[in-house]
Structure formats: C-alpha cells, structure tokens
PDB file of C-alpha atoms in Angstrom:
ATOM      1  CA  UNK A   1       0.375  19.666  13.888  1.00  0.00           C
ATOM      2  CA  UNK A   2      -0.653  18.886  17.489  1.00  0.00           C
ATOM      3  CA  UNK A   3       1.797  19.742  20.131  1.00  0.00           C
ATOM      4  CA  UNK A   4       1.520  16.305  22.378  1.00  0.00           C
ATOM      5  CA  UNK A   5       4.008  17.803  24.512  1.00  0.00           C
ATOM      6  CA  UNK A   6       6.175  16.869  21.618  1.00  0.00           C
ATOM      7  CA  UNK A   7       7.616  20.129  20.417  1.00  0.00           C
ATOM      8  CA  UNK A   8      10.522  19.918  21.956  1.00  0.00           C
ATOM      9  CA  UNK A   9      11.860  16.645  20.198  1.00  0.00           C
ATOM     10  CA  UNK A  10      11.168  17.852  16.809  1.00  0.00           C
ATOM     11  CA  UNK A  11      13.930  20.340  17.467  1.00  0.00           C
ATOM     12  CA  UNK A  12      16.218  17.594  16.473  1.00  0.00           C
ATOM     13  CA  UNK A  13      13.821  17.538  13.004  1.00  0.00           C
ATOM     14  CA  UNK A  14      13.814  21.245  12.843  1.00  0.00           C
ATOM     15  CA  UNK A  15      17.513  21.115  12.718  1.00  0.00           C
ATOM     16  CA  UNK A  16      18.094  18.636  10.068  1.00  0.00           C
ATOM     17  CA  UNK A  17      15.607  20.124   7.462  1.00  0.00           C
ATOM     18  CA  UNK A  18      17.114  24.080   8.147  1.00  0.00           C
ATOM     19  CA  UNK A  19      20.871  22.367   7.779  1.00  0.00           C
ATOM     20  CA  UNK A  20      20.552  21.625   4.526  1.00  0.00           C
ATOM     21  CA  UNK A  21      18.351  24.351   3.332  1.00  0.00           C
ATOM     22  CA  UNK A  22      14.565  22.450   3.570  1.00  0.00           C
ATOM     23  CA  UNK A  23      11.964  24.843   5.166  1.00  0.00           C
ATOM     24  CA  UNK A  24      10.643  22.793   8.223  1.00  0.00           C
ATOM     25  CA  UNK A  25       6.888  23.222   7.922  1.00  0.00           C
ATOM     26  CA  UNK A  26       4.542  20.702   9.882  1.00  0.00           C
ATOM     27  CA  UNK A  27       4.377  18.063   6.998  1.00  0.00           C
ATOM     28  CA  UNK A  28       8.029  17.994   6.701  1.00  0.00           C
ATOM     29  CA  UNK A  29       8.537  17.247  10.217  1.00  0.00           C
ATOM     30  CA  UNK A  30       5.928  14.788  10.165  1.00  0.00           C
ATOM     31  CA  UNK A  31       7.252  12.957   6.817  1.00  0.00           C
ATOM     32  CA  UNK A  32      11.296  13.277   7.549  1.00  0.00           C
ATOM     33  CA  UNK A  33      10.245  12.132  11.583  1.00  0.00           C
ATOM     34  CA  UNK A  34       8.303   9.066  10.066  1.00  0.00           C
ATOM     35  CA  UNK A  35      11.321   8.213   8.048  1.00  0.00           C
ATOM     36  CA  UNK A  36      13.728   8.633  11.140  1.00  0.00           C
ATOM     37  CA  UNK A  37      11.474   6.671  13.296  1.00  0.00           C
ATOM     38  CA  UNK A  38      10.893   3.586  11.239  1.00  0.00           C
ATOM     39  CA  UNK A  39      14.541   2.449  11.164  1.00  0.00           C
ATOM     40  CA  UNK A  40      13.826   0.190   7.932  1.00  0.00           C
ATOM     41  CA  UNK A  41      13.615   2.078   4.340  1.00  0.00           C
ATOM     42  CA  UNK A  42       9.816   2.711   3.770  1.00  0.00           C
ATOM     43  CA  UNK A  43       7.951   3.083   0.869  1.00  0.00           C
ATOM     44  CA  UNK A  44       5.212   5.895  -0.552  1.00  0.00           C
ATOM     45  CA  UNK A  45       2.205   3.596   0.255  1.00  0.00           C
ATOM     46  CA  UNK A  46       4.192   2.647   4.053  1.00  0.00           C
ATOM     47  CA  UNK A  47       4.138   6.725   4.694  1.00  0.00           C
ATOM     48  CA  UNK A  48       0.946   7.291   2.984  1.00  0.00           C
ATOM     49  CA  UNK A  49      -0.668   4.701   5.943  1.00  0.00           C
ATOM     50  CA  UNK A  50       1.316   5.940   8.874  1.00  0.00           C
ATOM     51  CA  UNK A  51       0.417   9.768   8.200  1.00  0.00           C
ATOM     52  CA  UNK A  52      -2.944   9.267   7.129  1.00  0.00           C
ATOM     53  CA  UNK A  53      -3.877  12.894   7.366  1.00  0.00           C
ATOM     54  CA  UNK A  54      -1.602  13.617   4.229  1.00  0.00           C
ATOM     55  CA  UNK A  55      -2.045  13.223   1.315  1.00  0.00           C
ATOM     56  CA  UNK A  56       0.106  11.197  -1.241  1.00  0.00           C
ATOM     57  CA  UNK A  57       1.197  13.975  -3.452  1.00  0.00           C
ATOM     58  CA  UNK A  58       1.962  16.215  -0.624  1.00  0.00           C
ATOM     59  CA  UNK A  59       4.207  13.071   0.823  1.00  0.00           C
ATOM     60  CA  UNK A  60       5.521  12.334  -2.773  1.00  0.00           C
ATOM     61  CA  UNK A  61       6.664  16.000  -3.151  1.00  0.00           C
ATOM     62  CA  UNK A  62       8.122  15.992   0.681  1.00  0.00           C
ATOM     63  CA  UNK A  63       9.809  12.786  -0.406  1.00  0.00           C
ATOM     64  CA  UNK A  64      11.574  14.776  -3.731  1.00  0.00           C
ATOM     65  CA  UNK A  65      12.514  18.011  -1.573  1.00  0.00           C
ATOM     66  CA  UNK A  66      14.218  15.419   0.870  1.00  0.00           C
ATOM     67  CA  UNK A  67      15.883  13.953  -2.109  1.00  0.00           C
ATOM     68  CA  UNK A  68      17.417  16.735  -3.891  1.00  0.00           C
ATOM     69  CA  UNK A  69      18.846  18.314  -0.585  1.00  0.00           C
ATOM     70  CA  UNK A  70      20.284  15.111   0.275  1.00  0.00           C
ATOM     71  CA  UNK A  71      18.699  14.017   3.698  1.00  0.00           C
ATOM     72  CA  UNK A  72      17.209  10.649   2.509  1.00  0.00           C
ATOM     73  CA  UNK A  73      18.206   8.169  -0.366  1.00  0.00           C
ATOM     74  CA  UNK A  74      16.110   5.567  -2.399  1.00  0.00           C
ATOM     75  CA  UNK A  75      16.520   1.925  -2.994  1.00  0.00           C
ATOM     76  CA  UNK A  76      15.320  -0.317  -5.828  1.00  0.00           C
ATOM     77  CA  UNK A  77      14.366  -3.511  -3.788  1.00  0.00           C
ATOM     78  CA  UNK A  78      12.769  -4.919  -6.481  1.00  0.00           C
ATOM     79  CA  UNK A  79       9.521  -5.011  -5.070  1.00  0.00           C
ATOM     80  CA  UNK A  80       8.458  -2.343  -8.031  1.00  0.00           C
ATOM     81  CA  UNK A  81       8.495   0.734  -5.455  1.00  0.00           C
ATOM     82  CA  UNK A  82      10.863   2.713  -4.124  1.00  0.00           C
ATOM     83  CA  UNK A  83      11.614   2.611  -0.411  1.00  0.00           C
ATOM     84  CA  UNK A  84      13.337   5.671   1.399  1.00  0.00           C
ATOM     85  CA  UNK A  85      15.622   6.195   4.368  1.00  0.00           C
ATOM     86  CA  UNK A  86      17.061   8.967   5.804  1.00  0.00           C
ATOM     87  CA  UNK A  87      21.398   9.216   5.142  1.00  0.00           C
ATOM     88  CA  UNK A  88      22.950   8.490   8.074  1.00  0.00           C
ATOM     89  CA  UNK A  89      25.638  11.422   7.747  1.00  0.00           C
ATOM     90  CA  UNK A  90      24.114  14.599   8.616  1.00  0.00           C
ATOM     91  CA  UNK A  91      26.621  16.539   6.133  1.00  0.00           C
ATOM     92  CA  UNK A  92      25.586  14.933   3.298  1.00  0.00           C
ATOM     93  CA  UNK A  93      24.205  11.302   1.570  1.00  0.00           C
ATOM     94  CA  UNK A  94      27.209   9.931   0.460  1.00  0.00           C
ATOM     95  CA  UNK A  95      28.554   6.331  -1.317  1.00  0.00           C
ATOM     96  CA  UNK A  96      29.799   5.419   2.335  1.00  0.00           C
ATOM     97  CA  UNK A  97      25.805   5.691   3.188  1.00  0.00           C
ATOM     98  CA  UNK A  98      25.330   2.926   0.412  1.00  0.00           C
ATOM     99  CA  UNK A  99      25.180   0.113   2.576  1.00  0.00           C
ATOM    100  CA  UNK A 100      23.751  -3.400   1.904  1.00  0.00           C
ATOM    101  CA  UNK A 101      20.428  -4.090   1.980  1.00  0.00           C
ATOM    102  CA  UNK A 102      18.104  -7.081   2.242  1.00  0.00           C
ATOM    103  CA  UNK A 103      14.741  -7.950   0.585  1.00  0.00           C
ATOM    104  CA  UNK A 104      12.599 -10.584   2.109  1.00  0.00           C
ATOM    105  CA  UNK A 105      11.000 -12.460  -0.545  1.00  0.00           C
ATOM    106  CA  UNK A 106       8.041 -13.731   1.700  1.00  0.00           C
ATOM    107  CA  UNK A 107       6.954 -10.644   4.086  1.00  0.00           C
ATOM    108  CA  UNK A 108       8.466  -8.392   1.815  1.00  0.00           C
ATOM    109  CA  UNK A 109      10.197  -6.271   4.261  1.00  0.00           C
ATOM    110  CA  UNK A 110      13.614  -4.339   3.732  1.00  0.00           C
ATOM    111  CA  UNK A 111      16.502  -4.570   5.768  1.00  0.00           C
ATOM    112  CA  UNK A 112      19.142  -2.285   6.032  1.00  0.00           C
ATOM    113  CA  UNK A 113      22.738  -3.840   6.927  1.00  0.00           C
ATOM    114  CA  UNK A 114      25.000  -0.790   8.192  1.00  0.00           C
ATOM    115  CA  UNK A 115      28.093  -2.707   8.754  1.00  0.00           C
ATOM    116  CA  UNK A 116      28.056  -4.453   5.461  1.00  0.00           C
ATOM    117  CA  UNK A 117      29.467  -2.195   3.049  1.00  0.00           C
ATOM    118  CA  UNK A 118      28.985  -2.194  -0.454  1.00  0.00           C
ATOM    119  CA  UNK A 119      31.569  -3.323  -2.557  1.00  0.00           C
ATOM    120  CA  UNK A 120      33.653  -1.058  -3.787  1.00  0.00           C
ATOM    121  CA  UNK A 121      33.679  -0.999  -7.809  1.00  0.00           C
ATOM    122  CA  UNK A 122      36.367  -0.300  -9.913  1.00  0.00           C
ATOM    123  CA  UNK A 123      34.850   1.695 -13.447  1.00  0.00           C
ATOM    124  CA  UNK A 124      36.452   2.361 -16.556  1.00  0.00           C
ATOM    125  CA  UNK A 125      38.087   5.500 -17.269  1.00  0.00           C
ATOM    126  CA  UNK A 126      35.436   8.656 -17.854  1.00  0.00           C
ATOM    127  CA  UNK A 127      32.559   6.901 -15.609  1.00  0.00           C
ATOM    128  CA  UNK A 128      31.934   8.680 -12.360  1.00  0.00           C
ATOM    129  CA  UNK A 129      29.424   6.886  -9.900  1.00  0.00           C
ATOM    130  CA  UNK A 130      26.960   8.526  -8.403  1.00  0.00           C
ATOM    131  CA  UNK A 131      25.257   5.947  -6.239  1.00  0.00           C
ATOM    132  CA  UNK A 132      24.925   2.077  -6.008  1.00  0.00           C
ATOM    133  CA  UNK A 133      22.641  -0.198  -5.077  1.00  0.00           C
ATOM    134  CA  UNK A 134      23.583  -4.123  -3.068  1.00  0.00           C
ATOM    135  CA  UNK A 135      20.519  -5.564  -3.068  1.00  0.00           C
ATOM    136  CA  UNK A 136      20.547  -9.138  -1.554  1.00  0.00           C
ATOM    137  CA  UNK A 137      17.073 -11.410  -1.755  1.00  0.00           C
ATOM    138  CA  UNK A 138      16.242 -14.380   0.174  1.00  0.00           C
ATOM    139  CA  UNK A 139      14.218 -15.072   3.245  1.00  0.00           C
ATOM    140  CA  UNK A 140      14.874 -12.931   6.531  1.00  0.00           C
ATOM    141  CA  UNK A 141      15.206 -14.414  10.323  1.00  0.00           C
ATOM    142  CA  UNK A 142      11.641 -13.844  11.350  1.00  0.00           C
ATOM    143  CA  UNK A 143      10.171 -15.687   8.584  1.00  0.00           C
ATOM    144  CA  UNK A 144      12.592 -18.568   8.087  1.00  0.00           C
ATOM    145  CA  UNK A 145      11.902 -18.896  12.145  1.00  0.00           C
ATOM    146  CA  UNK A 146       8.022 -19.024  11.219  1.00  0.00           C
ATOM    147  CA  UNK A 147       8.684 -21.526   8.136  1.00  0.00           C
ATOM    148  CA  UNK A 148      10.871 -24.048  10.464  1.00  0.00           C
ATOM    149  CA  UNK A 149       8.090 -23.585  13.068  1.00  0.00           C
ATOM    150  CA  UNK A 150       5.355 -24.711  10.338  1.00  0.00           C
ATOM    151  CA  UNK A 151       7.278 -28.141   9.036  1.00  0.00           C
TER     152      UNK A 151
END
C-alpha cells in the first residue's frame, strides 16, 4: 500500500480491525476504509471497482473476516447481491445498528436511514432474533427530481 502521506489516518482503521481481533494487513485497511468512506452499503462488484488492484476473492474473504468479528453487516436489498456497511457501534454490530434502509428501484442505489429505526418485533416464545432486515422500495429524491424534470 502506498503511503500518500496517508499513514497517519489509517490509524483510525488500524484501530478498528486490532479491537475486535482482525489482523490489519494492507488489504484490510484498504477494504474496511472503502466501506467507511462510501457512507451508503456497497456491494462485492461496488468494492471490486473501487479497489481495482484486488482481487474479488481476496475482497470476498476480507468481506467474511469483517463479518464474523462483527465490524460490518449485510443487507438483502433485493437487488440479488448483498451490500455491506460498516456497524456504527464500535463495540459490537448490534439490532440497534438495524436501521431502515431504502432501495431505489430506478438507479438502484441503497440508502441507509439512521434515525428510522426498525420496528421492534414481538416473537413467539423459544425464537431469539438475531438480525432484521426493513427494507423499503420506491424511487429516491435524486431520481424522482430527474423524472419531474423529464415530464
């Protein structure tokens, strides 16, 4: 990894991936800083063309590590690919980190909606959650702006 006079702010990386136990090696950084930066949930093929010096598996395996140590979350948007984002607690990716999320249905883009939380269900005895997904569809600002422009 080039140094860009950069190193300094990947401290802030360094420190996430060592908290919970997740080696920080150069493609980490790079993958987990990608996700941080982007600000909407992005998918394999989104990370695969902003870090186009690694390779898929390498980002699909960075993307499971990040998983099962709890620093990022997936959501079904229905788009038939998994987008990631990073949990917004540092301690740990929680049910309060399920949040509402948006799916355009014209420029395909996810939206993340922090301050609408996710309904809180009520299960039957013996079923334990483990995470939830609010999906809502429809069309978002930008491109309802760009239909009513086009009428």
């Amino acid at each position: 990894m080039r140094n860009n006079g950069k190193m300094g702010t990947n401290q802030h990386y360094i420190t996430r991936l060592e908290k919970k136990g997740v080696k920080p090696t150069a493609v980490r950084i790079l993958v987990f800083r990608a996700l941080e930066e982007a600000q909407l949930p992005v998918s394999l093929l989104d990370l695969e063309n902003l870090l186009e010096t690694v390779d898929k598996s390498t980002i699909f395996r960075t993307l499971n590590a990040f998983l099962a140590h709890h620093l990022i979350h997936a959501i079904e948007d229905g788009s038939g690919s998994l987008k990631y984002e990073v949990c917004s607690n540092e301690d740990t990716c929680s049910i309060d980190d399920m949040h509402t999320h948006f799916y355009c249905e014209r420029c395909h883009r996810t939206f993340c909606f922090h301050g609408i939380h996710v309904p809180i269900v009520h299960l039957p005895e013996g079923f334990n959650m483990q995470s939830i997904n609010y999906m809502i569809k429809g069309i978002c600002k930008e491109c309802s702006y760009k239909m009513k422009m086009n009428e």
